[in-house]
Amino acid sequence: MSETVHVDLGDRSYDIVIGPGVLAQSGAAIAPFLRRPHVAIVTDENVGPLHLRSLQAGLQAAGVTSTCLTLPAGEATKSWPHFERTVEWLLEQKVERNDVVIAFGGGVIGDLVGFAAAVLRRGVRFVQIPTSLLAQVDSSVGGKTGINAPQGKNLIGAFHQPSLVLADTDVLGTLTERDYLAGYGEVVKYGLLGDSAFFQWLEVNAPKAAAGDMAARIAAVKRSVQMKADIVQRDETEQGDRALLNLGHTFCHALEKATDYSDRLLHGEGVAIGCALAFELSARLGLCSQEDPSRVRAHLRDMKMKVDLSDIPGDLPDADALVSLMAQDKKVIDGQLRFILARGIGEAFVTADVPPEAVRGVLRDALS
Ligand code: GLY
């Protein structure tokens, strides 16, 4: 029942295998990449107790042994101290140039372990086994790896493509509803940025997927990953089109900073709110019809997601302060803020030509 999406990047090409029970097949899937039947796994304290045994049994079924490092769960792990610990642990495990490292967890583990693999012995191969919906549809695909700096998120890193991605959709069953829906913020983003038929499909099927319908989950993950693969194939290092994947993210990053990257707002929740605001801004600039932001908001409401700024608990800064936070975004080039706007659902484009007054206006109204 598993599906495969291929990412075609020449000698950095790889497959993404999606479906239930993929963990049980992990040994057979990874064995072709191994010179010796042994891997080093890095996971976190949430994922390890729930799923490590299944992964190790899947590896063992193909005669692959493993050692494992378990890091604390949470964004704070994406930092120099845990990066140093991971690299040193991999060296202690005598991981060699031809070995394979496994990143087993959500976006934090994928980004950190991918970066460790990128620099260890000037680059070893790694396999992503993403366990959150967000990691399955976004961060495990495309080779962005890295850690956070005190100056900002994801400021230290490297492009390093995985050799294989194994997305086991059964594992999504252990996510909290909030984490699942936060990941869904990235799924809906794909429909909004480039595929109106997918958005329409999500309007009908996403509630079923959220309720646990496996066929709907696989289809949603597969289409998302296919869209990401298409974009990454066109623009691996984000010189152009890859920026489309940042739909909703300029607003999201300002809101994440305003809430101190705390539990008040998860990244995917910020993306969903950011997408609604990006469509509102597009409508105000006369780029799309007013019905489009209304349709986006109606779908997010249907999914019982955060839609409005008032859905974020606690106080937020005013519109001017939020615009200043946006100006610190790492996507600013030559002082120009880049936005992803839309001419309609599924028709996003990148522009630096957005009057700050229009952004302030959208935020002022959203805060009132
Ligand atoms: N998450 C955005 C990207 O991979 O480009």
Coordinates of C-alpha atoms and ligand atoms in Angstrom, one line a residue:
M1 CA 0.0 0.0 0.0
S2 CA 3.1 2.3 0.1
E3 CA 3.7 5.0 -2.6
T4 CA 7.0 6.3 -3.8
V5 CA 7.8 9.8 -5.0
H6 CA 11.2 10.3 -6.7
V7 CA 13.2 13.5 -6.3
D8 CA 15.3 13.9 -9.4
L9 CA 18.5 15.8 -8.6
G10 CA 21.1 14.0 -10.7
D11 CA 23.6 12.2 -8.5
R12 CA 21.7 13.5 -5.4
S13 CA 18.4 11.9 -6.4
Y14 CA 16.4 9.9 -3.9
D15 CA 13.0 8.2 -3.2
I16 CA 10.4 9.2 -0.7
V17 CA 8.4 6.1 0.4
I18 CA 5.0 6.9 2.0
G19 CA 2.6 4.5 3.6
P20 CA 1.6 2.5 6.7
G21 CA 4.1 -0.1 8.0
V22 CA 7.1 1.6 6.3
L23 CA 9.0 1.3 9.6
A24 CA 8.7 -2.5 9.4
Q25 CA 10.2 -2.4 5.9
S26 CA 13.0 0.0 6.9
G27 CA 15.8 -2.6 6.9
A28 CA 15.1 -3.8 3.3
A29 CA 14.8 -0.2 2.1
I30 CA 18.0 1.0 3.7
A31 CA 20.2 -2.1 3.2
P32 CA 21.0 -1.2 -0.5
F33 CA 22.7 2.0 0.8
L34 CA 24.9 0.2 3.4
R35 CA 28.5 -1.1 3.0
R36 CA 28.3 -2.8 6.4
P37 CA 24.9 -3.8 8.0
H38 CA 25.0 -1.2 10.8
V39 CA 23.5 2.3 11.2
A40 CA 23.6 5.1 13.8
I41 CA 20.1 6.5 14.7
V42 CA 19.4 9.8 16.3
T43 CA 16.0 10.4 17.8
D44 CA 14.3 12.4 20.6
E45 CA 12.7 11.6 24.0
N46 CA 9.2 11.8 22.5
V47 CA 9.7 9.6 19.5
G48 CA 12.2 7.1 20.9
P49 CA 9.9 5.5 23.6
L50 CA 7.0 5.3 21.1
H51 CA 8.6 4.0 17.9
L52 CA 12.3 3.1 18.3
R53 CA 11.6 -0.6 18.8
S54 CA 9.5 -0.8 15.6
L55 CA 12.3 0.9 13.7
Q56 CA 15.0 -1.4 15.2
A57 CA 12.9 -4.5 14.5
G58 CA 12.4 -3.3 10.9
L59 CA 16.2 -2.9 10.5
Q60 CA 16.9 -6.2 12.2
A61 CA 14.5 -8.0 9.9
A62 CA 17.1 -7.3 7.1
G63 CA 20.0 -8.0 9.5
V64 CA 20.9 -4.4 10.1
T65 CA 22.1 -3.6 13.6
S66 CA 22.0 -0.1 15.1
T67 CA 23.0 2.2 17.9
C68 CA 20.9 5.1 19.1
L69 CA 21.4 8.6 20.6
T70 CA 18.2 10.1 22.2
L71 CA 18.2 13.9 22.4
P72 CA 15.7 16.0 24.4
A73 CA 12.5 16.9 22.4
G74 CA 11.8 20.5 21.4
E75 CA 13.2 23.4 19.4
A76 CA 15.9 24.1 21.9
T77 CA 17.7 21.0 20.8
K78 CA 18.4 22.6 17.4
S79 CA 21.4 24.4 18.9
W80 CA 25.2 24.3 19.0
P81 CA 25.4 22.2 22.2
H82 CA 23.2 19.4 20.9
F83 CA 24.8 19.6 17.5
E84 CA 28.3 19.2 19.1
R85 CA 27.0 16.3 21.2
T86 CA 25.5 14.6 18.1
V87 CA 28.7 15.0 16.0
E88 CA 30.9 13.8 18.8
W89 CA 28.6 10.8 19.4
L90 CA 28.6 9.9 15.7
L91 CA 32.5 10.0 15.8
E92 CA 32.5 7.9 19.0
Q93 CA 30.3 5.4 17.1
K94 CA 33.0 5.3 14.5
V95 CA 30.7 6.4 11.7
E96 CA 32.7 6.3 8.5
R97 CA 32.4 8.1 5.2
N98 CA 30.5 5.2 3.7
D99 CA 28.1 4.7 6.6
V100 CA 24.5 5.9 6.9
V101 CA 23.1 8.0 9.7
I102 CA 19.3 8.0 10.4
A103 CA 17.4 11.0 11.5
F104 CA 14.3 9.6 13.3
G105 CA 11.9 12.3 14.5
G106 CA 10.2 15.6 13.6
G107 CA 11.7 18.6 11.9
V108 CA 14.1 19.4 14.8
I109 CA 15.8 16.0 14.6
G110 CA 15.7 16.0 10.8
D111 CA 17.3 19.4 10.5
L112 CA 20.0 18.8 13.2
V113 CA 21.0 15.3 12.2
G114 CA 21.0 16.3 8.5
F115 CA 23.4 19.1 9.3
A116 CA 25.6 16.8 11.5
A117 CA 25.7 14.3 8.5
A118 CA 26.6 17.2 6.1
V119 CA 29.7 18.1 8.1
L120 CA 30.8 14.8 9.6
R121 CA 33.9 13.7 7.7
R122 CA 33.0 16.3 5.1
G123 CA 29.7 14.6 4.5
V124 CA 28.1 11.2 5.2
R125 CA 24.8 10.0 3.8
F126 CA 21.7 10.1 5.9
V127 CA 18.2 8.8 5.8
Q128 CA 15.2 10.8 7.0
I129 CA 12.5 8.9 8.8
P130 CA 10.1 11.8 9.7
T131 CA 7.5 11.1 12.4
S132 CA 5.5 14.3 12.4
L133 CA 3.1 15.4 9.6
L134 CA 5.1 18.6 9.2
A135 CA 8.4 16.7 8.8
Q136 CA 6.8 14.2 6.4
V137 CA 5.4 16.9 4.0
D138 CA 8.0 19.6 4.3
S139 CA 11.2 19.5 6.3
S140 CA 12.4 15.9 5.5
V141 CA 12.3 16.7 1.8
G142 CA 14.6 19.1 -0.1
G143 CA 17.9 18.9 1.8
K144 CA 17.7 22.1 4.0
T145 CA 19.5 21.2 7.2
G146 CA 20.7 23.3 10.1
I147 CA 20.3 24.7 13.6
N148 CA 19.2 27.9 15.2
A149 CA 21.5 30.7 16.3
P150 CA 20.9 33.2 19.1
Q151 CA 20.4 35.7 16.2
G152 CA 17.6 33.7 14.6
K153 CA 16.1 30.4 13.4
N154 CA 17.9 28.2 10.9
L155 CA 20.7 30.7 10.4
I156 CA 23.5 28.0 10.5
G157 CA 23.2 25.1 8.1
A158 CA 23.9 23.5 4.7
F159 CA 22.0 22.0 1.8
H160 CA 22.5 18.2 2.2
Q161 CA 20.0 15.9 0.4
P162 CA 19.0 12.7 2.2
S163 CA 19.6 9.3 0.4
L164 CA 16.1 8.1 1.2
V165 CA 13.0 9.4 3.1
L166 CA 10.7 6.9 4.8
A167 CA 7.4 8.4 5.8
D168 CA 5.4 5.9 7.8
T169 CA 1.8 7.2 7.9
D170 CA 0.9 4.8 10.8
V171 CA 3.2 6.9 13.0
L172 CA 1.0 10.0 12.5
G173 CA -1.6 8.1 14.7
T174 CA 0.4 9.0 17.9
L175 CA 0.5 12.7 17.2
T176 CA -1.7 15.0 19.3
E177 CA -4.6 16.6 17.4
R178 CA -2.8 19.9 17.8
D179 CA 0.5 18.7 16.3
Y180 CA -1.3 16.9 13.4
L181 CA -3.3 20.1 12.6
A182 CA -0.1 22.2 12.8
G183 CA 1.5 19.9 10.3
Y184 CA -1.7 20.3 8.2
G185 CA -0.9 24.0 7.9
E186 CA 2.0 23.0 5.6
V187 CA -0.2 20.6 3.6
V188 CA -2.9 23.2 2.9
K189 CA -0.1 25.6 1.9
Y190 CA 0.8 23.4 -1.1
G191 CA -2.8 23.6 -2.5
L192 CA -2.9 27.3 -1.9
L193 CA 0.5 28.0 -3.6
G194 CA 0.2 25.8 -6.7
D195 CA -2.7 23.4 -7.1
S196 CA -6.3 24.6 -6.8
A197 CA -7.6 21.1 -7.5
F198 CA -5.6 19.8 -4.5
F199 CA -7.1 22.5 -2.4
Q200 CA -10.6 21.6 -3.5
W201 CA -9.7 17.9 -2.8
L202 CA -8.6 18.9 0.7
E203 CA -11.8 20.8 1.3
V204 CA -13.6 17.5 1.0
N205 CA -11.0 15.0 2.2
A206 CA -8.8 16.7 4.8
P207 CA -11.4 16.3 7.6
K208 CA -11.4 12.5 6.9
A209 CA -7.6 12.4 6.9
A210 CA -7.5 14.3 10.2
A211 CA -10.0 11.7 11.6
G212 CA -7.5 8.9 10.7
D213 CA -8.6 7.8 7.2
M214 CA -5.4 6.2 6.0
A215 CA -6.1 6.4 2.2
A216 CA -6.8 10.2 2.6
R217 CA -3.6 10.6 4.7
I218 CA -1.4 8.9 2.2
A219 CA -2.9 10.9 -0.7
A220 CA -2.5 14.2 1.2
V221 CA 1.2 13.4 2.1
K222 CA 1.9 12.1 -1.4
R223 CA 0.6 15.1 -3.2
S224 CA 2.4 17.5 -0.8
V225 CA 5.7 15.7 -1.2
Q226 CA 5.2 15.6 -5.0
M227 CA 4.7 19.3 -5.1
K228 CA 7.8 19.9 -2.9
A229 CA 9.9 17.5 -5.1
D230 CA 8.8 19.4 -8.3
I231 CA 9.8 22.7 -6.8
V232 CA 13.1 21.5 -5.3
Q233 CA 14.0 19.9 -8.7
R234 CA 13.5 23.3 -10.4
D235 CA 15.3 25.3 -7.7
E236 CA 17.3 23.2 -5.2
T237 CA 19.1 26.1 -3.5
E238 CA 16.3 28.7 -3.5
Q239 CA 17.4 31.1 -6.1
G240 CA 13.8 31.6 -7.3
D241 CA 10.8 29.3 -7.3
R242 CA 11.6 27.5 -4.0
A243 CA 10.7 30.7 -2.2
L244 CA 7.0 29.8 -3.1
L245 CA 7.2 27.2 -0.3
N246 CA 7.4 30.2 2.1
L247 CA 3.7 31.2 1.4
G248 CA 2.4 32.4 4.8
H249 CA 5.9 32.4 6.3
T250 CA 6.7 36.1 6.4
F251 CA 3.7 36.7 8.6
C252 CA 4.3 33.4 10.4
H253 CA 7.9 34.3 11.4
A254 CA 6.9 37.7 12.8
L255 CA 4.1 36.0 14.8
E256 CA 6.5 33.3 16.0
K257 CA 9.0 36.0 17.2
A258 CA 6.2 37.9 18.8
T259 CA 5.3 34.8 20.8
D260 CA 8.9 33.9 21.6
Y261 CA 8.7 30.7 19.6
S262 CA 6.7 29.4 22.6
D263 CA 3.8 26.9 22.8
R264 CA 1.4 29.9 22.2
L265 CA 1.9 29.3 18.5
L266 CA 3.3 26.2 16.7
H267 CA 5.1 26.8 13.4
G268 CA 2.4 25.1 11.3
E269 CA -0.3 27.1 13.1
G270 CA 1.6 30.3 12.2
V271 CA 1.8 29.1 8.6
A272 CA -2.0 28.6 8.4
I273 CA -2.7 32.0 9.9
G274 CA 0.1 33.5 7.6
C275 CA -1.6 31.9 4.5
A276 CA -4.9 33.5 5.4
L277 CA -3.2 36.9 5.9
A278 CA -1.2 36.5 2.6
F279 CA -4.5 35.9 0.7
E280 CA -6.1 38.9 2.5
L281 CA -3.2 41.1 1.5
S282 CA -3.4 39.7 -2.1
A283 CA -7.2 40.6 -2.3
R284 CA -6.6 44.1 -0.9
L285 CA -3.9 44.7 -3.5
G286 CA -6.5 43.7 -6.2
L287 CA -4.5 40.5 -7.1
C288 CA -7.3 38.0 -6.3
S289 CA -11.0 38.1 -5.5
Q290 CA -12.2 38.8 -1.9
E291 CA -13.8 35.3 -2.1
D292 CA -10.4 33.6 -2.1
P293 CA -9.3 34.7 1.5
S294 CA -12.9 33.9 2.7
R295 CA -12.6 30.4 1.2
V296 CA -9.1 29.9 2.8
R297 CA -10.5 31.0 6.2
A298 CA -13.6 28.9 5.9
H299 CA -11.5 25.7 5.2
L300 CA -9.2 26.4 8.2
R301 CA -12.2 27.0 10.4
D302 CA -13.7 23.7 9.1
M303 CA -10.5 22.0 10.2
K304 CA -10.8 23.6 13.7
M305 CA -7.5 25.3 13.2
K306 CA -6.3 28.7 14.3
V307 CA -7.3 31.3 11.7
D308 CA -7.3 34.7 13.3
L309 CA -4.7 36.6 15.4
S310 CA -7.2 36.5 18.2
D311 CA -6.9 32.7 18.2
I312 CA -3.3 33.1 19.5
P313 CA -3.5 33.2 23.4
G314 CA -2.1 36.3 25.1
D315 CA -1.2 39.7 23.9
L316 CA 0.4 40.5 20.5
P317 CA 2.4 43.6 19.6
D318 CA 0.7 46.2 17.4
A319 CA 0.8 46.3 13.6
D320 CA 3.9 48.6 13.4
A321 CA 5.9 46.3 15.7
L322 CA 4.9 43.2 13.7
V323 CA 6.0 44.9 10.5
S324 CA 9.4 45.7 12.2
L325 CA 9.7 42.0 13.1
M326 CA 9.1 41.1 9.5
A327 CA 11.9 43.4 8.4
Q328 CA 14.3 41.2 10.5
D329 CA 13.3 38.1 8.5
K330 CA 16.2 36.3 6.8
K331 CA 14.3 36.4 3.5
V332 CA 14.9 40.2 3.4
I333 CA 17.2 41.0 0.5
D334 CA 18.8 44.4 0.0
G335 CA 16.4 45.7 2.7
Q336 CA 13.4 44.6 0.5
L337 CA 10.8 42.3 2.2
R338 CA 9.8 39.5 -0.1
F339 CA 6.3 38.3 0.1
I340 CA 4.5 35.3 -1.5
L341 CA 1.2 36.7 -2.8
A342 CA -1.5 35.0 -5.0
R343 CA -3.5 35.8 -8.0
G344 CA -6.0 33.1 -6.9
I345 CA -6.0 29.8 -5.1
G346 CA -3.1 27.7 -6.5
E347 CA -1.5 30.8 -8.1
A348 CA 1.2 32.1 -5.8
F349 CA 4.1 34.2 -6.9
V350 CA 7.1 35.9 -5.2
T351 CA 7.3 39.7 -5.1
A352 CA 9.3 42.4 -3.4
D353 CA 6.8 45.0 -4.5
V354 CA 4.5 45.2 -1.5
P355 CA 3.7 48.6 0.0
P356 CA 4.5 48.4 3.8
E357 CA 1.3 50.4 4.4
A358 CA -0.8 47.7 2.8
V359 CA 0.8 45.1 5.1
R360 CA 0.3 47.4 8.1
G361 CA -3.4 47.8 7.1
V362 CA -4.0 44.1 6.9
L363 CA -2.4 43.5 10.3
R364 CA -4.2 46.5 11.9
D365 CA -7.5 45.1 10.9
A366 CA -6.6 41.6 11.9
L367 CA -5.6 42.8 15.4
S368 CA -8.8 44.9 15.9
Ligands
GLY1 N1 10.5 24.6 4.1 C1 10.9 25.4 2.9 C2 11.9 24.8 2.0 O1 12.2 23.6 2.2 O2 12.3 25.5 1.1

